[in-house]
XYZ file of C-alpha atoms in Angstrom:
667
model
C 0.000 0.000 0.000
C 1.491 3.254 -1.112
C 2.258 5.957 1.452
C -0.064 8.939 1.278
C 0.957 12.433 2.350
C -1.887 14.334 3.930
C -2.068 18.008 4.778
C -2.600 19.003 8.392
C -6.218 19.233 9.306
C -7.475 22.829 9.636
C -7.977 24.121 13.161
C -11.470 23.364 14.334
C -13.684 26.426 14.097
C -14.198 28.195 17.394
C -10.881 27.130 18.939
C -8.803 30.024 17.543
C -7.513 32.563 20.025
C -9.952 35.409 19.893
C -8.816 38.907 20.862
C -11.213 41.392 19.308
C -13.916 41.035 21.908
C -11.519 42.167 24.611
C -10.254 45.250 22.767
C -11.078 48.920 23.002
C -9.649 51.730 20.921
C -8.717 54.970 22.670
C -8.624 57.780 20.132
C -8.762 61.598 20.226
C -12.380 61.296 19.052
C -13.483 58.914 21.764
C -13.184 55.373 23.135
C -14.598 52.499 21.108
C -15.159 48.801 21.855
C -14.022 46.600 18.961
C -16.703 44.240 17.706
C -16.231 40.560 18.446
C -15.888 39.345 14.846
C -13.338 37.456 12.766
C -12.864 40.504 10.532
C -12.066 42.646 13.585
C -9.536 40.016 14.674
C -7.695 40.417 11.390
C -7.632 44.198 11.605
C -6.465 44.191 15.224
C -3.692 41.685 14.447
C -2.542 43.824 11.541
C -2.485 46.920 13.731
C -0.599 45.123 16.509
C 2.048 43.696 14.191
C 2.592 46.547 11.750
C 1.093 49.804 13.012
C 1.598 49.948 16.766
C 4.121 49.468 19.538
C 3.716 47.872 22.975
C 2.939 50.263 25.828
C 5.420 49.701 28.646
C 3.881 52.154 31.102
C 0.383 52.335 32.579
C -2.068 54.615 30.834
C -2.639 57.836 32.753
C -6.101 59.267 33.239
C -6.929 62.641 34.761
C -8.597 62.841 38.152
C -11.643 65.004 38.824
C -9.433 67.651 40.436
C -7.051 67.659 37.455
C -9.971 68.034 35.055
C -11.272 71.006 37.045
C -7.822 72.630 36.895
C -7.597 72.006 33.151
C -11.043 73.494 32.580
C -10.246 76.412 34.854
C -13.543 75.977 36.748
C -15.728 73.398 38.389
C -16.815 70.495 36.200
C -19.889 71.714 34.245
C -23.071 69.705 33.861
C -22.520 68.985 30.166
C -19.072 67.497 30.715
C -19.022 63.650 30.469
C -19.880 62.783 34.049
C -19.272 59.040 33.956
C -15.583 59.315 33.165
C -13.604 57.251 30.674
C -12.308 54.803 33.276
C -13.375 53.849 36.764
C -11.152 52.196 39.370
C -12.908 50.102 41.965
C -16.570 49.140 41.982
C -18.626 51.896 40.278
C -21.647 50.814 42.319
C -19.781 51.499 45.550
C -18.104 54.829 44.901
C -15.477 53.965 42.319
C -12.990 56.651 41.322
C -13.540 58.215 37.917
C -10.818 59.200 35.475
C -10.845 60.975 32.119
C -8.485 60.843 29.158
C -6.719 64.062 28.225
C -8.355 63.812 24.788
C -11.811 63.885 26.393
C -11.010 67.202 28.061
C -9.580 68.551 24.804
C -12.748 67.570 22.924
C -14.822 69.402 25.485
C -12.667 72.513 25.190
C -12.729 72.412 21.393
C -14.454 75.636 20.260
C -16.091 73.814 17.334
C -18.361 71.860 19.648
C -21.898 73.150 20.034
C -22.408 75.681 22.820
C -24.541 73.985 25.497
C -27.889 75.375 26.493
C -27.657 77.953 29.210
C -24.057 78.909 28.389
C -23.544 82.146 26.498
C -20.872 82.638 23.886
C -17.816 84.626 24.966
C -18.493 87.360 22.438
C -21.255 89.919 23.142
C -24.029 90.053 20.568
C -23.112 93.579 19.434
C -19.342 93.026 19.423
C -17.134 92.486 16.388
C -16.889 88.781 15.578
C -14.848 88.924 12.386
C -11.914 90.999 11.267
C -13.875 92.255 8.274
C -16.513 93.817 10.531
C -14.034 95.664 12.736
C -14.455 99.378 12.111
C -12.772 102.177 14.003
C -14.753 104.204 16.457
C -15.115 107.875 15.435
C -12.363 109.964 16.997
C -9.797 107.132 16.998
C -7.135 106.345 14.392
C -7.933 104.040 11.494
C -5.048 101.627 12.046
C -6.829 98.296 11.821
C -4.433 95.761 10.322
C -5.580 94.723 6.820
C -4.170 91.261 7.561
C -6.296 90.844 10.675
C -7.099 87.287 11.674
C -10.613 85.950 10.980
C -12.628 85.320 14.108
C -12.778 81.674 15.226
C -9.682 80.815 13.203
C -6.820 78.953 14.882
C -3.511 80.793 14.486
C -1.422 78.019 16.059
C -2.393 74.465 16.912
C 0.547 73.236 18.995
C -0.892 74.645 22.235
C -3.718 72.636 23.778
C -7.033 74.150 24.713
C -7.016 74.693 28.472
C -8.520 76.648 31.326
C -6.110 79.449 30.456
C -8.298 80.204 27.412
C -11.058 81.278 29.796
C -8.809 83.405 31.974
C -6.339 85.105 29.619
C -6.605 86.913 26.287
C -3.791 88.198 24.087
C -4.749 91.549 22.544
C -2.769 91.893 19.315
C -3.086 94.227 16.345
C -4.465 91.344 14.272
C -7.093 90.144 16.705
C -7.886 89.057 20.233
C -6.669 85.513 20.689
C -6.574 82.878 23.426
C -3.353 81.184 24.542
C -4.319 78.140 22.448
C -4.398 80.316 19.314
C -8.165 80.687 18.876
C -9.165 84.138 17.607
C -12.088 85.318 19.729
C -12.773 88.620 18.005
C -11.448 91.352 15.751
C -8.699 93.792 16.711
C -9.546 96.607 19.080
C -11.359 99.469 17.389
C -11.409 101.795 20.397
C -10.331 101.941 24.053
C -13.922 101.261 25.108
C -13.804 97.834 23.511
C -11.498 96.720 26.329
C -14.181 97.481 28.906
C -16.750 95.563 26.870
C -14.535 92.495 26.755
C -13.825 92.632 30.481
C -17.436 93.142 31.564
C -19.303 91.034 29.024
C -17.112 87.998 28.579
C -17.838 84.848 30.574
C -14.541 84.417 32.381
C -13.951 81.314 34.468
C -11.826 82.813 37.213
C -12.100 80.542 40.261
C -13.353 82.016 43.569
C -10.519 83.833 45.268
C -8.333 83.354 42.205
C -6.483 85.843 40.067
C -8.442 88.353 37.978
C -8.834 87.885 34.207
C -5.864 89.081 32.181
C -5.594 90.979 28.915
C -2.059 91.068 27.500
C -1.826 94.339 25.588
C 0.612 94.284 22.663
C 2.253 97.574 21.680
C 0.927 97.405 18.102
C -2.638 96.973 19.387
C -2.215 99.939 21.724
C -0.879 102.143 18.935
C -3.785 101.115 16.716
C -6.269 102.726 19.110
C -4.171 105.818 19.686
C -2.371 104.971 22.926
C 0.892 106.979 22.900
C 3.672 104.603 23.907
C 6.414 107.234 23.919
C 6.620 109.922 26.569
C 4.871 107.987 29.326
C 6.273 107.994 32.841
C 6.041 105.381 35.550
C 4.182 107.735 37.904
C 1.889 109.112 35.224
C 0.821 105.859 33.599
C -1.842 104.791 36.132
C -3.809 108.011 35.734
C -3.412 107.974 31.946
C -4.532 104.351 31.654
C -7.499 105.092 33.890
C -8.593 107.975 31.655
C -7.777 106.332 28.326
C -9.591 103.047 28.976
C -12.376 104.462 31.150
C -11.559 102.409 34.230
C -10.265 102.748 37.766
C -6.672 101.604 38.272
C -6.614 100.017 41.725
C -3.017 98.741 41.764
C -0.025 98.588 39.466
C 3.385 96.918 39.452
C 5.891 96.099 36.713
C 3.549 96.921 33.832
C 0.558 95.155 35.387
C -2.473 97.397 35.965
C -5.390 96.104 37.993
C -8.343 97.928 36.438
C -11.990 97.989 37.477
C -14.504 98.442 34.660
C -18.079 99.554 35.381
C -20.724 97.171 34.057
C -23.243 100.016 33.916
C -21.032 101.705 31.339
C -19.914 98.719 29.281
C -22.759 96.272 29.805
C -22.451 93.004 31.683
C -20.875 92.794 35.132
C -18.630 95.265 36.901
C -15.328 93.443 36.939
C -11.639 93.904 37.685
C -9.071 92.675 35.199
C -5.311 92.920 34.825
C -4.169 94.890 31.811
C -0.672 93.589 31.186
C 1.016 96.353 29.215
C 3.850 94.624 27.374
C 5.793 97.835 26.614
C 6.073 98.579 30.335
C 7.010 95.223 31.860
C 10.409 96.688 32.686
C 8.934 99.137 35.185
C 9.449 98.256 38.890
C 11.656 95.219 38.222
C 12.414 92.822 41.033
C 15.676 93.782 42.716
C 16.742 90.138 42.723
C 15.681 89.528 39.087
C 16.007 92.949 37.402
C 15.855 91.676 33.819
C 13.134 89.077 34.340
C 9.899 89.954 32.535
C 7.880 86.985 33.724
C 6.533 84.735 30.977
C 7.815 87.329 28.476
C 11.308 86.001 29.248
C 14.557 87.413 30.532
C 15.715 90.533 28.765
C 18.814 90.083 26.651
C 18.633 86.277 26.625
C 17.311 83.652 24.229
C 14.085 83.461 26.239
C 13.057 87.095 25.661
C 9.855 87.068 23.645
C 10.345 87.691 19.893
C 10.162 91.091 18.210
C 7.704 89.796 15.624
C 4.256 90.292 17.225
C 2.746 87.152 15.683
C 5.591 84.998 16.969
C 5.460 86.781 20.319
C 1.755 85.987 20.703
C 2.436 82.335 19.943
C 5.322 82.148 22.430
C 3.359 83.893 25.180
C 0.317 81.701 24.541
C 2.451 78.579 24.843
C 4.078 79.707 28.096
C 0.805 80.860 29.659
C -0.917 77.558 28.796
C 2.060 75.586 30.151
C 1.975 77.577 33.380
C -1.752 76.996 33.686
C -1.154 73.232 33.516
C 0.557 73.535 36.927
C -2.361 73.524 39.351
C -4.209 76.134 37.277
C -1.554 78.824 37.788
C -1.585 82.031 35.749
C 1.147 84.651 35.315
C 1.584 87.434 37.862
C 3.612 90.608 38.224
C 6.040 88.714 40.485
C 7.101 85.082 40.266
C 6.690 84.738 44.033
C 2.916 85.026 43.550
C 2.956 82.132 41.085
C 5.027 80.099 43.523
C 2.631 80.899 46.361
C -0.312 79.685 44.270
C 1.399 76.376 43.577
C 2.640 75.970 47.155
C -0.813 76.672 48.598
C -2.425 74.178 46.217
C -0.002 71.480 47.366
C -0.071 72.448 51.063
C -3.870 72.318 51.084
C -3.590 68.640 50.165
C -1.099 67.888 52.945
C -2.210 65.632 55.797
C 0.229 66.263 58.660
C 0.191 63.772 61.542
C 0.962 65.545 64.826
C 3.071 63.654 67.340
C 2.925 66.028 70.285
C -0.577 67.458 69.943
C -3.835 65.707 70.732
C -6.663 65.969 68.237
C -6.337 67.748 64.918
C -3.035 69.294 63.845
C -2.389 72.838 65.075
C -2.933 75.657 62.630
C -0.194 76.866 60.333
C 0.324 80.498 61.301
C 2.774 83.316 60.497
C 5.958 83.079 62.559
C 8.235 86.124 62.450
C 11.051 85.509 64.906
C 10.714 87.094 68.370
C 12.927 89.981 69.481
C 14.967 87.645 71.724
C 16.245 85.964 68.564
C 16.253 88.798 66.044
C 15.484 92.494 66.276
C 14.379 92.427 62.620
C 12.207 89.303 62.804
C 14.468 87.319 60.478
C 17.886 85.680 60.597
C 21.271 87.031 59.493
C 22.706 85.846 56.192
C 23.743 82.171 56.676
C 26.340 82.302 53.894
C 30.037 83.118 54.050
C 29.921 85.931 51.521
C 32.315 86.221 48.593
C 35.892 85.153 49.281
C 38.665 85.298 46.690
C 36.258 86.246 43.896
C 34.765 89.380 42.401
C 31.161 89.769 41.301
C 30.925 91.009 37.713
C 28.100 93.271 36.582
C 26.965 95.001 33.403
C 26.513 98.753 32.935
C 23.157 98.569 34.744
C 24.632 96.817 37.758
C 23.070 93.462 36.917
C 25.232 90.488 37.886
C 26.807 88.782 34.882
C 29.087 86.308 36.602
C 31.820 85.696 39.147
C 35.564 85.524 38.546
C 38.545 84.545 40.700
C 40.603 87.513 41.913
C 43.902 85.634 42.262
C 46.198 86.432 39.300
C 47.730 83.479 37.409
C 51.291 82.487 38.278
C 53.560 83.242 35.302
C 56.013 80.396 35.844
C 53.412 77.646 36.111
C 51.790 75.583 33.402
C 48.547 76.801 31.885
C 45.712 76.755 34.414
C 41.958 77.131 34.224
C 39.415 78.317 36.760
C 36.347 76.149 37.272
C 33.106 77.249 38.902
C 31.218 74.393 40.568
C 27.617 74.999 41.549
C 24.700 72.958 42.863
C 21.975 72.119 40.385
C 18.642 73.571 41.551
C 20.089 73.797 45.066
C 16.982 74.898 46.939
C 14.578 72.333 45.525
C 15.851 69.397 47.638
C 16.390 71.714 50.610
C 12.744 72.780 50.591
C 11.614 69.189 51.108
C 12.850 69.029 54.725
C 10.634 68.872 57.811
C 9.369 72.333 58.800
C 7.907 73.425 62.109
C 4.320 74.485 62.742
C 2.055 75.236 65.663
C 2.688 77.762 68.451
C 6.460 77.945 69.121
C 7.727 78.268 72.687
C 10.987 78.805 74.584
C 12.805 76.047 76.483
C 15.497 77.229 78.927
C 18.607 75.054 79.318
C 17.534 72.359 76.796
C 18.939 68.841 76.959
C 21.590 68.264 74.230
C 20.451 64.640 74.078
C 17.507 65.914 72.015
C 19.872 66.103 69.045
C 20.752 62.430 69.312
C 17.204 61.658 68.194
C 16.547 60.762 64.550
C 14.235 63.771 64.219
C 14.798 66.427 66.906
C 12.440 69.379 67.321
C 12.427 71.970 64.566
C 13.600 75.152 66.221
C 16.174 77.830 66.970
C 18.865 77.294 69.591
C 21.173 79.755 71.341
C 24.463 77.954 70.760
C 28.037 78.718 71.807
C 30.680 77.162 69.577
C 34.385 76.784 70.479
C 37.104 78.450 68.392
C 37.407 76.802 64.997
C 41.113 76.111 65.486
C 40.260 73.758 68.354
C 38.039 71.603 66.153
C 40.529 70.122 63.659
C 38.864 72.031 60.826
C 40.712 72.467 57.542
C 41.966 76.083 57.256
C 41.761 75.828 53.449
C 37.976 75.762 53.736
C 35.598 78.230 55.389
C 34.175 77.522 58.810
C 31.086 75.291 58.657
C 28.914 78.266 59.679
C 29.708 81.961 59.084
C 28.743 82.852 62.670
C 31.613 80.724 63.991
C 35.059 82.254 64.596
C 38.514 80.768 64.138
C 40.180 82.171 67.266
C 37.425 82.627 69.828
C 34.088 81.318 70.995
C 30.960 82.520 69.247
C 27.379 82.599 70.494
C 24.611 82.658 67.917
C 21.138 81.388 67.166
C 21.419 78.132 65.261
C 18.538 76.240 63.695
C 18.159 72.492 64.052
C 19.888 71.855 60.724
C 22.842 73.942 61.934
C 23.066 71.786 65.054
C 23.052 68.694 62.869
C 25.951 70.151 60.910
C 27.849 71.110 64.075
C 27.655 67.511 65.311
C 28.507 65.933 61.938
C 32.084 64.659 61.352
C 34.561 67.163 59.940
C 35.130 64.933 56.911
C 31.381 65.089 56.278
C 31.205 68.877 56.199
C 30.469 69.283 59.908
C 32.288 70.772 62.887
C 32.878 67.479 64.712
C 31.279 68.603 68.005
C 29.849 65.720 70.056
C 26.271 66.144 71.275
C 27.325 66.177 74.976
C 29.692 69.054 74.125
C 26.908 71.256 72.803
C 26.527 74.453 74.826
C 22.918 75.478 74.281
C 21.529 78.104 76.619
C 17.990 78.280 75.261
C 15.796 76.849 72.514
C 12.770 78.170 70.670
C 10.913 75.201 69.212
C 7.777 74.385 67.268
C 5.606 71.590 68.708
C 5.125 69.820 65.376
C 6.881 69.410 62.056
C 5.874 68.273 58.603
C 7.281 68.267 55.070
C 5.004 71.107 54.092
C 6.662 71.827 50.777
C 7.339 68.274 49.592
C 4.464 68.398 47.072
C 5.683 71.755 45.772
C 9.199 70.341 45.394
C 8.105 67.106 43.672
C 5.958 68.961 41.156
C 8.688 71.390 40.139
C 11.363 68.690 40.133
C 9.305 66.625 37.689
C 8.572 69.647 35.511
C 12.222 70.635 35.488
C 13.262 67.191 34.226
C 10.630 67.340 31.475
C 11.713 70.834 30.456
C 15.380 69.822 30.329
C 14.666 66.733 28.234
C 12.533 68.825 25.872
C 15.240 71.474 25.547
C 12.887 74.179 26.822
C 15.214 76.717 28.410
C 12.296 79.095 28.928
C 10.400 76.536 31.014
C 13.548 75.793 33.020
C 14.066 79.480 33.765
C 10.432 79.914 34.767
C 10.637 76.940 37.121
C 13.756 78.350 38.759
C 12.114 81.753 39.093
C 9.047 80.199 40.706
C 10.847 78.357 43.482
C 13.653 80.828 44.173
C 11.296 83.818 44.357
C 8.721 82.027 46.475
C 11.175 80.456 48.902
C 13.125 83.693 49.272
C 9.999 85.583 50.235
C 9.282 83.177 53.095
C 11.790 85.115 55.204
C 10.290 88.538 54.435
C 8.799 90.536 57.294
C 7.245 93.988 57.410
C 6.118 95.601 54.149
C 7.601 92.856 51.991
C 5.952 89.996 53.910
C 3.092 87.892 52.633
C -0.299 89.506 53.196
C -3.755 87.996 53.721
C -4.732 85.320 52.711
C -1.104 84.109 52.653
C -0.075 85.271 56.116
C 0.869 81.710 57.077
C 3.736 81.916 54.567
C 5.647 84.344 56.791
C 8.213 81.736 57.848
C 11.775 83.094 58.190
C 12.812 80.031 60.235
C 11.732 77.772 57.365
C 13.864 79.628 54.872
C 16.811 79.720 57.266
C 16.620 75.938 57.646
C 16.583 75.502 53.855
C 19.636 77.728 53.505
C 21.409 75.740 56.215
C 20.574 72.475 54.470
C 22.016 73.871 51.230
C 25.181 75.127 52.973
C 25.684 71.809 54.797
C 25.495 69.980 51.469
C 27.981 72.482 50.053
C 30.506 71.787 52.823
C 30.140 68.033 52.371
C 31.081 68.449 48.726
C 34.115 70.695 49.339
C 35.515 68.451 52.068
C 35.125 65.362 49.871
C 36.914 67.002 46.913
C 39.743 68.051 49.208
C 39.995 64.620 50.811
C 39.833 62.581 47.584
C 41.771 64.804 45.182
C 43.797 67.163 47.360
C 42.189 70.161 45.653
C 40.836 73.149 47.572
C 38.916 76.178 46.334
C 40.656 79.471 45.636
C 37.355 81.277 46.183
C 33.697 80.820 47.046
C 30.444 82.695 46.881
C 27.217 81.384 48.421
C 27.166 77.677 47.411
C 29.560 78.051 44.443
C 33.175 76.862 44.735
C 35.960 78.095 42.450
C 38.917 75.817 41.718
C 42.115 76.599 39.807
C 43.418 73.430 38.189
C 45.894 72.505 35.406
C 44.434 72.748 31.917
C 44.823 68.987 31.443
C 43.030 68.126 34.694
C 40.054 65.777 34.296
C 37.200 68.124 35.219
C 34.794 65.201 35.531
C 36.445 64.464 38.882
C 34.902 67.668 40.220
C 31.383 66.696 39.182
C 29.151 64.531 41.341
C 27.920 61.236 39.857
C 24.599 60.899 38.055
C 21.802 58.695 39.340
C 20.766 55.322 37.908
C 18.754 57.079 35.194
C 21.826 58.915 33.967
C 20.668 62.333 35.162
C 22.051 64.572 37.886
C 19.964 64.897 41.025
C 19.078 68.379 42.192
C 21.493 69.637 44.832
C 24.437 67.835 43.235
C 27.477 69.733 41.991
C 28.192 70.214 38.301
C 30.450 72.466 36.248
C 28.773 75.810 35.758
C 31.574 77.788 34.088
C 35.229 77.535 33.150
C 37.513 80.545 32.728
C 41.000 81.277 31.483
C 42.516 83.213 34.414
C 44.836 85.072 32.037
C 41.918 86.497 30.030
C 40.469 89.792 31.298
C 36.842 89.724 32.403
C 34.355 91.345 30.012
C 32.173 92.832 32.746
C 32.961 95.212 35.567
C 33.665 94.216 39.166
C 30.789 95.083 41.465
C 31.480 98.152 43.590
């Protein structure tokens, strides 16, 4: 009998692995369940094998709170209430989540306006560039290339809550941060009042007022004279020109109240942000910073071309709004306070020494027994061996080593080492709260505990020369003295540094040796700013990876300005409703944490490489090394992800000591 070759039997129907019935498609237009059919199987397999990649990370949905922030208001009735995903049992209070695309679809201006919600534009207002006509008595300078209403001038900025809180007033039209043209260019000063009073803004209760960013070309088009204005005269002129009451002004921001009886709609206050005058009243610590308009004279300064400038500002405003619904302000400290408050409100401190609920967080200027000014002296050593370089306006441009190069030696270079984002990790420490109180003759054993009380302590330190400290480095604390005892108010972080080993950046004083006459302590402590720190740390990493220098500079401005203002007392202190942010002891502890980390670095470099700084200024160290020296030895190692942690030292600048500095030494 001849051998027969038979083909394999086909797989019995119904036993094939079926996948379509378990699949859903998540798209920008919605979420769809794939039908459980053989044809769908084929399409899904094709997509999996040829048109898609595996997702290695969990999908991220937005919480209800995040949606509200994105919308810039409470969740409206016509928003999809069920959510796109639900964790837990939906019948027993499951937690809803929404895709980002769902929020974007809702914010899309092309969707139908729901019943009961009026359009942004008043019925009698210009809604197209072609209908914009000048008001009699005002110049006819309407741009012939004006943007059509409802057109999208840029599409790389998502719709967001910022669109309902901020408008960019350009010569070509009034546009939202996302690029949507809401109406024609201004035809008269009175049009500003109509927009403010009649538009349906979504400013949250207690939040910042609506903002209109006034471009110079738009101002000129309605006859506003840009030249010849003075800082003192501008408020009165703006009040008269726009028919409003200027209630407050700072750095080109004018808080203006418009009367609804005059313009229709509601009486409302709005910020007119006059772009030509952002340089007025600059911050003394950031004199060239113009907020989201960038830093003057740098690559982040907003472009000269008004169309590009509108796009750049819209992008930055929308990005800022993605951070807990923040909007720009005349000072970065206000933006930082908004973010800090949003994170602190979510904190759940667990008191250890107080029964019942945690004590209230209240303002804590230091008492007269500790400081006659209510705040602490500068905890830094000051500049040593370096000169601060400034430009013609006195703005700091850099720091250079004073020591001249030695002619007979080989070629040398000066290296400036600086901590990356130094204050971000320092702000995450435990901070005191509750009603502080004095303790006479405290027990030094308190500082043997893993977490001693947060407080201030009247400490006497021995002469530095008795402590085996390295004379090539500064004393661990600037209040200490080399040749005699010193008595000063130290915070708990300072005490930790005093008792740390010398090779670890400390003073090497044993706890039983501590001479503490009195302490002023807070009953409780909590990492109040940990949420603030984590948010900005994450954003900083994203900005660096994306190459967004402007975002990085804004992040730095937010935390440095906010943290620095914690120590302010008197006229510069936080006012209601932010009184609880008057915390000079908090800021002093952060500075001490940063300085302690700085000393640990300098002692390690000296111990491992025999190299000591020729100068220092705040937390920056300046080293003079041979030109062929491996500079990587001065940098701290990266983490497992290949990035440098905040607070770690990296090379900031290198200089040729034989080359004259381009800027002037500070007088």
